[in-house]
Amino acid sequence: MLDPGVSEPPPGPIREPKPRLLDQVRREARSRHLSPRTEEAYVAWIRRFILHHGKRHPTEMGEREVSDFLSNLATSRHVSPSTQNQALAALLFLYKEVLRRQLPWLEGVVRAKRPTRLPVVLTREEVDAILRQIDGTPRLMASLLYGAGLRLLECCRLRVKDIDLQRGEIVVRDGKGGKDRVTMLPGSIREPLNSHLKRVRLLHQDDLSNGWGHVELPGGLVRKYPNASREWGWQWVFPATRRYHDAATRQWRRHHLHESVLQRLMKAAVRKAGITKPASCHTLRHSFATHLLERGYDLRTIQELLGHSDVTTTMIYTHVLNRGGRGVRSPIDKEP
């Protein structure tokens, strides 16, 4: 025992338990502002990598284990090159950003070569036939995918403040790659969209009168502007029919309409229209770009409307100009 006249030494610092590996991955992903879907994909691939090697810790593994995992994906799982490259990106993030290990061999890992594929494109008649098979709000959303060249999630995540009916513009916020852009709002869609917004506003006012009416805000805006989540401009253009309770903020919110709703209806519409092409929601965006090229618009303009970083990505749509085998007339066809 210590002498009563001697004070006890101060207690040492309390050490918090080290976060689990996957929690560290999530923290690093959020600190770098990766999208929630990228974070989810990276966590899933890292978990599969660990399970593939009998739950060994990644610090105990190296080049051989990574190469074995990627080879197994290609040979046994038969995944596509893009999927294999996504798995490699997750492992690069794990070792470089989470574990802080400088492993030169990781930079030398060969990425799978992605084959060049031409996009599936619909004719204008096929687009009309598909849209006739869809009703209500999903039809309006599908019309925006084709008429404005939006990606599916870009359409679902549109907010009221990003629609300018007077100027005929749509501002796409935080699109692919975290970029903003401005695209067109087709004249034929303005009046249906205006009527839709009036119905959505009535729904929002009804929510407000019942003490609800909140919506998720991007980043830290919920702390900077605590009342903005109830403002009309921040509401989703295509809100879900049901509300949910957010445990963190204790707010009753509406999410945007889930993308799977339009995906299912699009698949059914293609079948009902008798179209044999493997068309999806993204096919409407491909058709948007292709039909603009057919009308003579330049690649640079289309690149900006689509939000491509490089014009070479947009150039894939130039295949439509090569009619009939690069414009060559078959000898079986008679001269005009």
GROMACS .gro file of N, CA, C and O in nm, residues 119-123 126-127 129-131 134 145 262-287:
model
  152
  119PRO      N    1  -2.326   0.090  -7.753
  119PRO     CA    2  -2.446   0.101  -7.671
  119PRO      C    3  -2.570   0.056  -7.747
  119PRO      O    4  -2.578   0.069  -7.869
  120VAL      N    5  -2.666   0.004  -7.673
  120VAL     CA    6  -2.796  -0.029  -7.732
  120VAL      C    7  -2.873   0.100  -7.753
  120VAL      O    8  -2.884   0.183  -7.661
  121VAL      N    9  -2.923   0.120  -7.873
  121VAL     CA   10  -2.993   0.244  -7.907
  121VAL      C   11  -3.129   0.211  -7.965
  121VAL      O   12  -3.143   0.118  -8.047
  122LEU      N   13  -3.229   0.286  -7.923
  122LEU     CA   14  -3.366   0.269  -7.974
  122LEU      C   15  -3.394   0.372  -8.083
  122LEU      O   16  -3.338   0.481  -8.083
  123THR      N   17  -3.482   0.338  -8.173
  123THR     CA   18  -3.531   0.437  -8.269
  123THR      C   19  -3.634   0.526  -8.200
  123THR      O   20  -3.683   0.494  -8.091
  126GLU      N   21  -3.948   0.334  -8.145
  126GLU     CA   22  -3.938   0.240  -8.033
  126GLU      C   23  -3.949   0.312  -7.899
  126GLU      O   24  -4.012   0.261  -7.806
  127VAL      N   25  -3.888   0.431  -7.889
  127VAL     CA   26  -3.901   0.509  -7.766
  127VAL      C   27  -4.046   0.545  -7.741
  127VAL      O   28  -4.097   0.532  -7.629
  129ALA      N   29  -4.309   0.389  -7.846
  129ALA     CA   30  -4.384   0.268  -7.812
  129ALA      C   31  -4.364   0.229  -7.667
  129ALA      O   32  -4.457   0.183  -7.599
  130ILE      N   33  -4.243   0.248  -7.617
  130ILE     CA   34  -4.214   0.215  -7.475
  130ILE      C   35  -4.285   0.313  -7.382
  130ILE      O   36  -4.348   0.273  -7.284
  131LEU      N   37  -4.277   0.443  -7.414
  131LEU     CA   38  -4.339   0.543  -7.327
  131LEU      C   39  -4.490   0.526  -7.320
  131LEU      O   40  -4.551   0.556  -7.216
  134ILE      N   41  -4.609   0.310  -7.028
  134ILE     CA   42  -4.584   0.356  -6.892
  134ILE      C   43  -4.678   0.472  -6.861
  134ILE      O   44  -4.699   0.560  -6.946
  145LEU      N   45  -3.545   1.092  -6.888
  145LEU     CA   46  -3.425   1.015  -6.921
  145LEU      C   47  -3.393   1.029  -7.069
  145LEU      O   48  -3.276   1.044  -7.108
  262LEU      N   49  -3.891   0.240  -6.147
  262LEU     CA   50  -3.886   0.269  -6.290
  262LEU      C   51  -3.817   0.157  -6.367
  262LEU      O   52  -3.854   0.127  -6.482
  263GLN      N   53  -3.719   0.092  -6.305
  263GLN     CA   54  -3.651  -0.018  -6.373
  263GLN      C   55  -3.747  -0.133  -6.403
  263GLN      O   56  -3.745  -0.190  -6.513
  264ARG      N   57  -3.832  -0.166  -6.307
  264ARG     CA   58  -3.929  -0.274  -6.330
  264ARG      C   59  -4.029  -0.236  -6.438
  264ARG      O   60  -4.062  -0.319  -6.526
  265LEU      N   61  -4.079  -0.113  -6.433
  265LEU     CA   62  -4.178  -0.070  -6.531
  265LEU      C   63  -4.117  -0.061  -6.671
  265LEU      O   64  -4.183  -0.091  -6.770
  266MET      N   65  -3.992  -0.020  -6.678
  266MET     CA   66  -3.924  -0.011  -6.807
  266MET      C   67  -3.908  -0.150  -6.868
  266MET      O   68  -3.931  -0.170  -6.989
  267LYS      N   69  -3.870  -0.245  -6.787
  267LYS     CA   70  -3.854  -0.382  -6.837
  267LYS      C   71  -3.986  -0.438  -6.889
  267LYS      O   72  -3.990  -0.501  -6.996
  268ALA      N   73  -4.093  -0.411  -6.816
  268ALA     CA   74  -4.225  -0.459  -6.860
  268ALA      C   75  -4.269  -0.386  -6.986
  268ALA      O   76  -4.330  -0.446  -7.076
  269ALA      N   77  -4.239  -0.256  -6.997
  269ALA     CA   78  -4.280  -0.178  -7.113
  269ALA      C   79  -4.209  -0.224  -7.239
  269ALA      O   80  -4.270  -0.230  -7.347
  270VAL      N   81  -4.082  -0.257  -7.228
  270VAL     CA   82  -4.006  -0.308  -7.344
  270VAL      C   83  -4.068  -0.438  -7.394
  270VAL      O   84  -4.084  -0.460  -7.515
  271ARG      N   85  -4.105  -0.523  -7.300
  271ARG     CA   86  -4.166  -0.650  -7.338
  271ARG      C   87  -4.304  -0.629  -7.403
  271ARG      O   88  -4.334  -0.689  -7.507
  272LYS      N   89  -4.386  -0.542  -7.346
  272LYS     CA   90  -4.519  -0.517  -7.401
  272LYS      C   91  -4.512  -0.450  -7.538
  272LYS      O   92  -4.598  -0.473  -7.623
  273ALA      N   93  -4.410  -0.368  -7.560
  273ALA     CA   94  -4.396  -0.300  -7.689
  273ALA      C   95  -4.343  -0.392  -7.798
  273ALA      O   96  -4.334  -0.352  -7.914
  274GLY      N   97  -4.305  -0.515  -7.760
  274GLY     CA   98  -4.256  -0.611  -7.858
  274GLY      C   99  -4.117  -0.581  -7.909
  274GLY      O  100  -4.081  -0.622  -8.021
  275ILE      N  101  -4.036  -0.514  -7.828
  275ILE     CA  102  -3.900  -0.478  -7.868
  275ILE      C  103  -3.804  -0.586  -7.820
  275ILE      O  104  -3.805  -0.623  -7.702
  276THR      N  105  -3.722  -0.637  -7.910
  276THR     CA  106  -3.631  -0.747  -7.876
  276THR      C  107  -3.495  -0.698  -7.828
  276THR      O  108  -3.415  -0.777  -7.779
  277LYS      N  109  -3.466  -0.570  -7.843
  277LYS     CA  110  -3.338  -0.517  -7.797
  277LYS      C  111  -3.333  -0.523  -7.644
  277LYS      O  112  -3.434  -0.503  -7.577
  278PRO      N  113  -3.214  -0.548  -7.587
  278PRO     CA  114  -3.201  -0.551  -7.440
  278PRO      C  115  -3.199  -0.409  -7.383
  278PRO      O  116  -3.099  -0.362  -7.329
  279ALA      N  117  -3.312  -0.341  -7.392
  279ALA     CA  118  -3.320  -0.201  -7.352
  279ALA      C  119  -3.345  -0.189  -7.203
  279ALA      O  120  -3.416  -0.269  -7.143
  280SER      N  121  -3.285  -0.086  -7.144
  280SER     CA  122  -3.303  -0.055  -7.002
  280SER      C  123  -3.325   0.095  -6.988
  280SER      O  124  -3.333   0.168  -7.088
  281CYS      N  125  -3.332   0.143  -6.865
  281CYS     CA  126  -3.346   0.287  -6.843
  281CYS      C  127  -3.230   0.363  -6.904
  281CYS      O  128  -3.248   0.472  -6.961
  282HIS      N  129  -3.108   0.310  -6.894
  282HIS     CA  130  -2.991   0.380  -6.946
  282HIS      C  131  -2.992   0.384  -7.098
  282HIS      O  132  -2.927   0.470  -7.159
  283THR      N  133  -3.067   0.293  -7.161
  283THR     CA  134  -3.078   0.294  -7.307
  283THR      C  135  -3.143   0.423  -7.355
  283THR      O  136  -3.113   0.471  -7.464
  284LEU      N  137  -3.233   0.479  -7.274
  284LEU     CA  138  -3.297   0.605  -7.311
  284LEU      C  139  -3.194   0.718  -7.318
  284LEU      O  140  -3.203   0.807  -7.402
  285ARG      N  141  -3.096   0.716  -7.229
  285ARG     CA  142  -2.988   0.816  -7.233
  285ARG      C  143  -2.901   0.795  -7.357
  285ARG      O  144  -2.863   0.892  -7.423
  286HIS      N  145  -2.869   0.669  -7.389
  286HIS     CA  146  -2.794   0.641  -7.512
  286HIS      C  147  -2.871   0.692  -7.634
  286HIS      O  148  -2.811   0.749  -7.727
  287SER      N  149  -3.000   0.671  -7.635
  287SER     CA  150  -3.082   0.713  -7.749
  287SER      C  151  -3.086   0.864  -7.760
  287SER      O  152  -3.086   0.919  -7.871
   0.00000   0.00000   0.00000
